[in-house]
XYZ file of C-alpha atoms in Angstrom:
482
model
C 0.000 0.000 0.000
C 1.103 3.565 -0.694
C 1.791 5.907 2.238
C -1.431 7.743 1.377
C -3.463 4.559 1.559
C -1.812 3.577 4.843
C -2.828 6.935 6.268
C -6.326 6.405 4.877
C -6.658 3.039 6.581
C -4.790 3.696 9.788
C -6.172 7.053 10.870
C -9.847 6.341 10.611
C -11.502 6.386 14.021
C -14.983 6.282 15.427
C -15.875 9.483 13.575
C -16.062 7.280 10.499
C -19.077 5.562 11.954
C -21.129 8.741 12.036
C -19.806 10.334 8.851
C -19.658 7.521 6.288
C -22.595 6.956 3.976
C -24.759 3.876 4.404
C -23.113 0.933 2.753
C -25.892 -1.327 1.681
C -29.417 0.030 1.711
C -31.143 -0.427 -1.640
C -31.076 3.297 -2.431
C -27.339 3.460 -1.726
C -26.206 0.545 -3.879
C -24.085 2.722 -6.160
C -20.537 4.129 -5.890
C -20.351 7.391 -3.942
C -16.626 7.974 -3.975
C -16.826 11.724 -3.398
C -18.829 11.339 -0.191
C -16.501 8.601 1.031
C -13.479 10.812 0.389
C -15.032 13.496 2.593
C -15.766 10.894 5.268
C -12.178 9.650 5.270
C -10.849 13.186 5.711
C -13.232 13.740 8.603
C -12.125 10.483 10.175
C -8.460 11.405 9.791
C -9.079 14.535 11.864
C -10.787 12.661 14.678
C -9.026 12.215 18.004
C -10.610 9.040 19.411
C -7.374 7.155 19.929
C -6.729 4.867 22.886
C -4.222 2.589 21.199
C -1.423 3.097 23.737
C -3.631 2.374 26.730
C -3.149 -1.382 27.160
C 0.479 -2.253 26.429
C 1.488 -5.261 24.315
C 2.427 -8.914 24.695
C 5.586 -8.541 22.626
C 6.343 -4.803 22.349
C 8.216 -4.691 19.059
C 10.527 -7.634 19.652
C 10.687 -11.201 20.928
C 13.615 -11.741 23.219
C 14.620 -15.391 23.062
C 15.516 -16.877 26.455
C 18.959 -18.458 26.565
C 18.442 -20.871 29.455
C 15.705 -23.102 28.016
C 16.789 -26.767 27.767
C 16.288 -28.501 24.436
C 13.127 -30.567 24.046
C 13.638 -34.316 23.995
C 16.054 -36.541 25.865
C 13.842 -36.488 28.937
C 12.748 -32.851 28.666
C 9.045 -32.905 27.783
C 6.757 -29.872 27.587
C 3.457 -30.582 29.324
C 0.353 -29.318 27.547
C -3.277 -28.687 28.429
C -5.628 -28.418 25.476
C -8.938 -26.554 25.397
C -11.157 -27.710 22.554
C -9.525 -31.066 21.853
C -12.114 -32.330 19.338
C -12.071 -29.222 17.102
C -9.737 -28.469 14.209
C -7.044 -26.792 16.329
C -7.348 -29.503 18.961
C -6.986 -32.461 16.629
C -3.990 -30.864 14.891
C -2.371 -30.189 18.264
C -2.816 -33.841 19.207
C -1.366 -34.952 15.856
C 1.754 -32.927 16.681
C 1.977 -34.434 20.163
C 1.554 -37.944 18.752
C 4.317 -37.349 16.217
C 6.663 -35.994 18.932
C 6.026 -38.046 22.099
C 9.560 -37.330 23.350
C 8.844 -33.580 23.325
C 5.173 -33.097 24.284
C 2.872 -34.683 26.846
C -0.888 -34.053 26.935
C -1.767 -33.586 30.601
C -5.330 -32.265 30.401
C -8.115 -31.959 27.812
C -11.414 -30.139 27.514
C -14.072 -30.726 24.886
C -17.745 -30.150 24.143
C -20.256 -32.797 23.088
C -18.246 -34.976 20.715
C -17.796 -37.827 23.165
C -16.864 -40.452 20.572
C -13.780 -38.524 19.435
C -12.928 -37.460 22.972
C -13.062 -41.029 24.294
C -10.556 -42.149 21.657
C -8.296 -39.205 22.528
C -8.398 -40.136 26.201
C -7.449 -43.728 25.451
C -4.578 -42.678 23.208
C -3.046 -39.800 25.185
C -4.006 -40.812 28.745
C -4.446 -37.314 30.220
C -4.706 -36.796 33.965
C -7.752 -34.534 33.728
C -10.626 -34.142 31.251
C -13.529 -31.707 31.224
C -16.676 -31.762 29.089
C -19.355 -29.120 28.613
C -22.355 -30.988 30.079
C -22.294 -32.780 33.408
C -25.132 -35.020 32.228
C -22.643 -36.727 29.886
C -20.108 -37.663 32.581
C -21.408 -41.166 33.221
C -21.648 -41.890 29.501
C -18.035 -40.812 28.986
C -16.906 -42.794 32.015
C -18.526 -45.899 30.517
C -16.874 -45.259 27.121
C -13.353 -45.226 28.609
C -13.720 -47.921 31.265
C -11.534 -50.375 29.306
C -8.647 -47.940 28.705
C -5.100 -48.904 29.621
C -3.849 -47.225 32.749
C -5.701 -45.034 35.244
C -8.759 -43.109 34.109
C -8.498 -39.311 34.183
C -10.262 -37.070 36.644
C -13.516 -36.053 34.926
C -14.970 -32.545 35.316
C -17.530 -30.458 33.458
C -18.683 -26.932 32.661
C -16.772 -23.683 32.897
C -15.176 -24.643 36.218
C -13.927 -27.876 34.725
C -12.435 -26.018 31.767
C -10.713 -23.612 34.157
C -9.144 -26.502 36.076
C -7.899 -28.035 32.814
C -6.357 -24.709 31.786
C -4.473 -24.195 35.050
C -3.554 -27.805 35.879
C -0.578 -27.743 38.224
C 1.604 -29.968 36.016
C 1.083 -27.958 32.807
C 3.690 -25.713 31.141
C 1.558 -24.334 28.278
C -2.170 -24.125 27.556
C -3.466 -24.393 23.979
C -6.710 -22.388 23.658
C -8.564 -23.984 20.758
C -12.159 -23.206 21.743
C -14.321 -20.640 19.946
C -15.837 -17.436 21.326
C -15.812 -15.637 24.656
C -16.114 -19.011 26.406
C -12.328 -19.114 26.057
C -11.757 -16.022 28.211
C -12.246 -17.392 31.781
C -9.969 -20.430 31.335
C -7.362 -18.259 29.593
C -7.370 -15.852 32.537
C -7.049 -18.790 34.937
C -4.081 -20.173 32.983
C -2.362 -16.765 32.923
C -2.867 -16.272 36.653
C -1.365 -19.750 37.196
C 1.708 -18.754 35.151
C 1.029 -20.948 32.110
C 2.169 -19.763 28.705
C -0.722 -19.429 26.251
C -0.678 -21.054 22.799
C -3.309 -18.715 21.419
C -5.806 -20.040 18.877
C -8.877 -18.209 20.213
C -9.272 -14.825 18.523
C -11.647 -13.387 21.141
C -8.861 -13.585 23.742
C -7.203 -10.499 22.287
C -9.768 -8.961 19.921
C -12.473 -8.752 22.587
C -10.421 -9.387 25.717
C -7.227 -7.485 24.878
C -7.853 -4.563 27.250
C -8.016 -7.023 30.154
C -5.839 -9.915 28.937
C -2.752 -8.007 27.774
C -2.094 -6.182 31.085
C -2.747 -9.439 32.967
C -0.238 -11.394 30.857
C 2.380 -8.662 31.312
C 1.750 -8.616 35.069
C 2.286 -12.381 35.402
C 5.198 -12.604 32.940
C 3.233 -15.023 30.750
C 4.008 -15.455 27.052
C 1.121 -15.206 24.573
C 2.222 -17.293 21.580
C 0.035 -16.829 18.461
C -1.164 -19.938 16.631
C -2.688 -18.342 13.540
C -0.491 -18.185 10.460
C -0.260 -14.389 10.059
C 0.640 -13.555 13.638
C 2.932 -16.551 13.890
C 4.732 -15.230 10.806
C 5.204 -11.841 12.467
C 6.309 -13.492 15.700
C 8.893 -15.562 13.838
C 10.170 -12.491 11.998
C 10.742 -10.415 15.153
C 12.800 -13.055 16.938
C 15.969 -11.383 18.165
C 15.204 -7.907 16.827
C 16.863 -5.184 18.892
C 14.708 -2.661 20.701
C 12.962 -0.104 18.456
C 13.872 -2.052 15.312
C 10.307 -2.883 14.259
C 8.891 -0.159 12.025
C 5.899 -1.703 10.283
C 3.775 -4.854 10.169
C 2.448 -6.056 6.805
C -0.392 -8.571 7.040
C -1.043 -10.600 3.904
C -4.535 -11.586 2.762
C -5.629 -13.997 0.062
C -8.268 -11.483 -1.003
C -11.050 -14.010 -0.632
C -13.850 -14.831 -3.011
C -14.306 -11.329 -4.444
C -10.684 -10.344 -5.022
C -11.151 -10.500 -8.823
C -14.756 -9.247 -8.914
C -15.076 -5.478 -9.583
C -16.889 -3.509 -6.896
C -19.359 -2.143 -9.432
C -20.235 -5.698 -10.482
C -20.854 -6.620 -6.843
C -23.206 -3.656 -6.445
C -25.092 -4.678 -9.581
C -25.447 -8.244 -8.306
C -26.697 -6.995 -4.960
C -29.694 -5.533 -6.773
C -30.159 -7.982 -9.621
C -28.601 -11.303 -8.602
C -28.130 -11.582 -4.807
C -27.882 -15.368 -5.109
C -24.552 -14.878 -6.909
C -23.121 -12.953 -3.951
C -24.482 -15.538 -1.526
C -22.824 -18.429 -3.358
C -19.599 -16.599 -4.174
C -19.041 -15.378 -0.603
C -18.897 -18.970 0.645
C -16.504 -20.285 -2.038
C -12.835 -19.597 -1.350
C -10.506 -19.448 -4.397
C -7.589 -21.159 -2.623
C -8.938 -23.763 -0.217
C -11.986 -25.378 1.341
C -12.975 -23.912 4.706
C -16.128 -23.544 6.747
C -18.803 -21.119 5.544
C -18.217 -18.546 8.330
C -14.443 -18.380 7.829
C -14.843 -18.278 4.052
C -17.311 -15.400 4.318
C -14.954 -13.482 6.642
C -12.260 -13.910 4.018
C -14.625 -12.635 1.316
C -15.452 -9.479 3.313
C -11.812 -9.170 4.492
C -13.234 -9.058 8.000
C -10.681 -11.694 8.985
C -7.928 -9.236 8.146
C -9.616 -6.340 9.971
C -9.701 -8.520 13.085
C -6.070 -9.513 12.584
C -5.080 -5.832 12.477
C -6.528 -5.437 15.977
C -4.878 -8.637 17.186
C -1.511 -7.546 15.765
C -1.709 -4.306 17.700
C -2.406 -6.078 21.004
C 0.321 -8.641 20.373
C 3.115 -6.367 19.197
C 2.172 -2.845 20.278
C 2.608 -1.454 16.778
C 0.675 1.725 16.069
C -2.297 1.355 13.739
C -0.478 3.887 11.533
C 2.128 1.178 10.950
C -0.006 -1.913 10.371
C -0.754 -2.506 6.696
C -2.768 -5.083 4.772
C -1.758 -6.303 1.316
C -3.528 -8.766 -0.976
C -1.299 -11.751 -1.796
C -3.346 -14.280 -3.823
C -0.846 -17.162 -3.598
C -0.887 -17.248 0.245
C 2.775 -18.260 0.432
C 4.069 -15.251 2.369
C 2.107 -15.379 5.603
C 3.075 -11.874 6.750
C 6.049 -9.516 6.869
C 7.733 -6.938 9.065
C 9.710 -3.888 8.029
C 12.614 -2.855 10.245
C 13.939 0.612 11.008
C 16.542 0.387 8.249
C 13.855 -0.485 5.638
C 14.691 -4.174 5.464
C 11.632 -6.431 5.087
C 11.560 -9.858 6.731
C 8.961 -12.390 5.585
C 7.914 -15.883 6.676
C 7.064 -18.216 3.790
C 5.597 -21.694 3.571
C 2.836 -23.797 2.123
C -0.489 -22.951 3.802
C -0.594 -25.353 6.761
C -1.992 -24.498 10.189
C 0.135 -27.171 11.863
C 3.329 -25.125 11.612
C 2.157 -22.123 13.671
C 0.551 -24.480 16.197
C 3.796 -26.431 16.475
C 5.824 -23.242 16.961
C 3.620 -22.079 19.843
C 4.209 -25.432 21.502
C 7.953 -25.669 20.872
C 9.034 -22.013 21.194
C 11.798 -20.961 21.494
C 12.925 -24.233 19.914
C 12.449 -25.513 16.364
C 11.313 -29.124 16.047
C 12.625 -31.134 13.111
C 9.713 -32.475 11.068
C 9.360 -35.331 8.597
C 9.439 -34.286 4.939
C 6.685 -36.823 4.296
C 4.109 -35.239 6.591
C 5.502 -31.679 6.439
C 6.312 -30.911 2.756
C 9.176 -28.473 2.270
C 8.657 -25.299 0.268
C 9.738 -25.701 -3.361
C 10.429 -22.283 -4.859
C 10.158 -23.569 -8.426
C 6.751 -25.167 -7.811
C 5.708 -22.090 -5.864
C 5.975 -19.890 -8.960
C 5.284 -16.160 -8.991
C 4.315 -14.143 -5.942
C 2.054 -11.158 -6.577
C 0.625 -8.379 -4.433
C -2.042 -5.735 -4.723
C -3.550 -2.978 -2.659
C -6.867 -3.713 -0.909
C -9.816 -1.697 -2.204
C -11.349 -0.033 0.863
C -14.486 0.710 -1.163
C -14.964 -3.016 -1.736
C -13.763 -3.942 1.762
C -15.135 -1.359 4.256
C -14.417 -3.861 7.015
C -10.828 -2.607 7.027
C -11.884 0.964 7.711
C -14.206 -0.159 10.510
C -11.549 -2.440 11.993
C -8.983 0.352 12.292
C -11.684 2.568 13.810
C -12.645 -0.063 16.394
C -9.011 -0.731 17.257
C -8.159 2.902 17.805
C -11.237 3.359 19.982
C -10.279 0.327 22.091
C -12.101 -0.904 25.161
C -15.265 -2.880 24.457
C -15.545 -1.571 20.887
C -13.281 -4.267 19.402
C -15.374 -7.023 20.958
C -18.561 -5.415 19.665
C -17.005 -5.214 16.200
C -16.172 -8.930 16.253
C -19.456 -10.126 17.784
C -21.577 -7.972 15.464
C -19.768 -9.512 12.531
C -20.388 -13.055 13.757
C -24.103 -12.397 14.142
C -24.358 -10.579 10.802
C -22.558 -13.360 8.942
C -24.776 -15.980 10.567
C -27.862 -14.105 9.374
C -26.372 -13.661 5.897
C -25.690 -17.393 5.657
C -29.274 -17.962 6.778
C -30.407 -15.660 3.916
C -31.971 -13.125 6.265
C -29.824 -10.222 5.036
C -27.905 -9.376 1.880
C -24.131 -9.375 1.475
C -23.595 -5.620 1.908
C -25.904 -5.639 4.919
C -23.128 -7.456 6.780
C -21.139 -4.212 6.766
C -24.173 -2.045 7.437
C -25.291 -3.913 10.559
C -21.744 -3.934 11.992
C -21.449 -0.202 11.393
C -24.809 0.437 13.071
C -23.888 -1.712 16.078
C -20.613 0.157 16.559
C -22.375 3.502 16.274
C -24.956 2.426 18.860
C -22.213 1.257 21.248
C -20.355 4.570 21.362
C -22.360 5.877 24.324
C -21.837 2.663 26.298
C -18.148 2.228 25.534
C -16.043 0.963 28.460
C -12.351 1.700 28.021
C -11.068 -0.490 30.870
C -13.521 -3.395 30.901
C -13.680 -6.369 33.197
C -14.262 -9.834 31.764
C -17.930 -9.485 32.666
C -18.072 -6.209 30.714
C -16.447 -7.882 27.703
C -18.876 -10.804 27.701
C -21.861 -8.492 28.215
C -20.779 -6.318 25.273
C -20.400 -9.413 23.105
C -23.924 -10.568 23.954
C -25.326 -7.061 23.455
C -23.769 -6.761 19.978
C -25.261 -10.056 18.819
C -28.698 -9.143 20.142
C -28.493 -5.654 18.628
C -27.696 -6.981 15.150
C -30.536 -9.463 15.400
C -32.918 -6.703 16.473
C -31.774 -4.482 13.599
C -32.495 -7.180 11.067
C -35.852 -8.081 12.561
C -36.858 -4.405 12.652
C -36.423 -4.124 8.884
C -33.414 -1.790 9.013
C -31.712 -3.841 6.285
C -33.344 -3.274 2.908
C -30.987 -5.033 0.531
C -32.372 -7.865 -1.553
C -31.460 -11.334 -0.315
C -30.857 -14.626 -2.101
C -33.859 -16.923 -2.374
């Protein structure tokens, strides 16, 4: 992105929410570039900026400890895993199974998938297991009665998940559960001095104002398990103080990267079914509908901008987003002397998960199960600037981040509810942006800059209910797919 575009994206604040034109009502489904230009200038003059209020997990650098013994040869890192039957959980267990001399699974938590959980218990023999519903305890106990060795202690509910997270024998806790349900056990793990292998986005996006100061207070390391923030984390290893100048997050561009904005507006009026189908079809890989839609709107990247700020303390002025269709460079950092460091690899979530578990070490992996990057097969790498007209989520994300407090959680929760209603064909594609914008505007008067966990959860629930109420009231007028 050009310096002008970076300024455009980074300096927008909450003023944008009251000055931008409506994004998606039927009467506004046409380009209004002149009005948007005025709105951006107004936003650039706004002074709602709390970005330095909360500190950072890794303020500009990652100092590598020198006294950590190598994994293996009797030195095993003990892991608790929240969300063991989900995607992050099963990949974490695959890594532990492949490296039994380096990782031991001490405690697990899961939801309702008892069949998968029972097999995990038999294979990894944890000391403690928690499930969501106490009514399922006897059923699970019956399913594992023939396991080798002693049965684990069985718990349930939020308290059970908290005990799993802070188990006395654990070194690191992998947070693989979805939503604000991950906040209480994460807090418990931090207060118990456990490093956090972070795969729950709400921990920082919604909980950052509370979680970051807590982690700093307890000297706990927050180790990111998503590919973009892992890439940044890997790139800042050993940087001297004040060496980090800029973060560059890469984005695939999602389903609409090659569809002109004007064509999308036309389809919103004439062929909404096209937008519905296209938004849930990723050009690079097969993912769930919600994640694919977030990629299409670039909402995933707006959220990652906020997360990058809480992780690394970089000013929103110096966090950029660039479209990189090949998804080989997972993100980059620019240093004070204008050097750019990038982390490259085939798209594979296992690598960032592994690095959170092994840090500061590197674990040698089999070339059979972990294919090495072939630069010839990789081919060309291309980049383009994101179109903020097509992706207003970026503008709103920078605004939410600069405002801070409960606004970032409202931004995230409003998006989740809006996407769910879009997938259920209750609103049109551009109404996703409109409802998020309206929720953020409505939250300005109730903003809490230094929220407790209860405040964060309450704001999350409010945002979801507010979006639902907006839709049911008829505030969204865009045509929907039938």
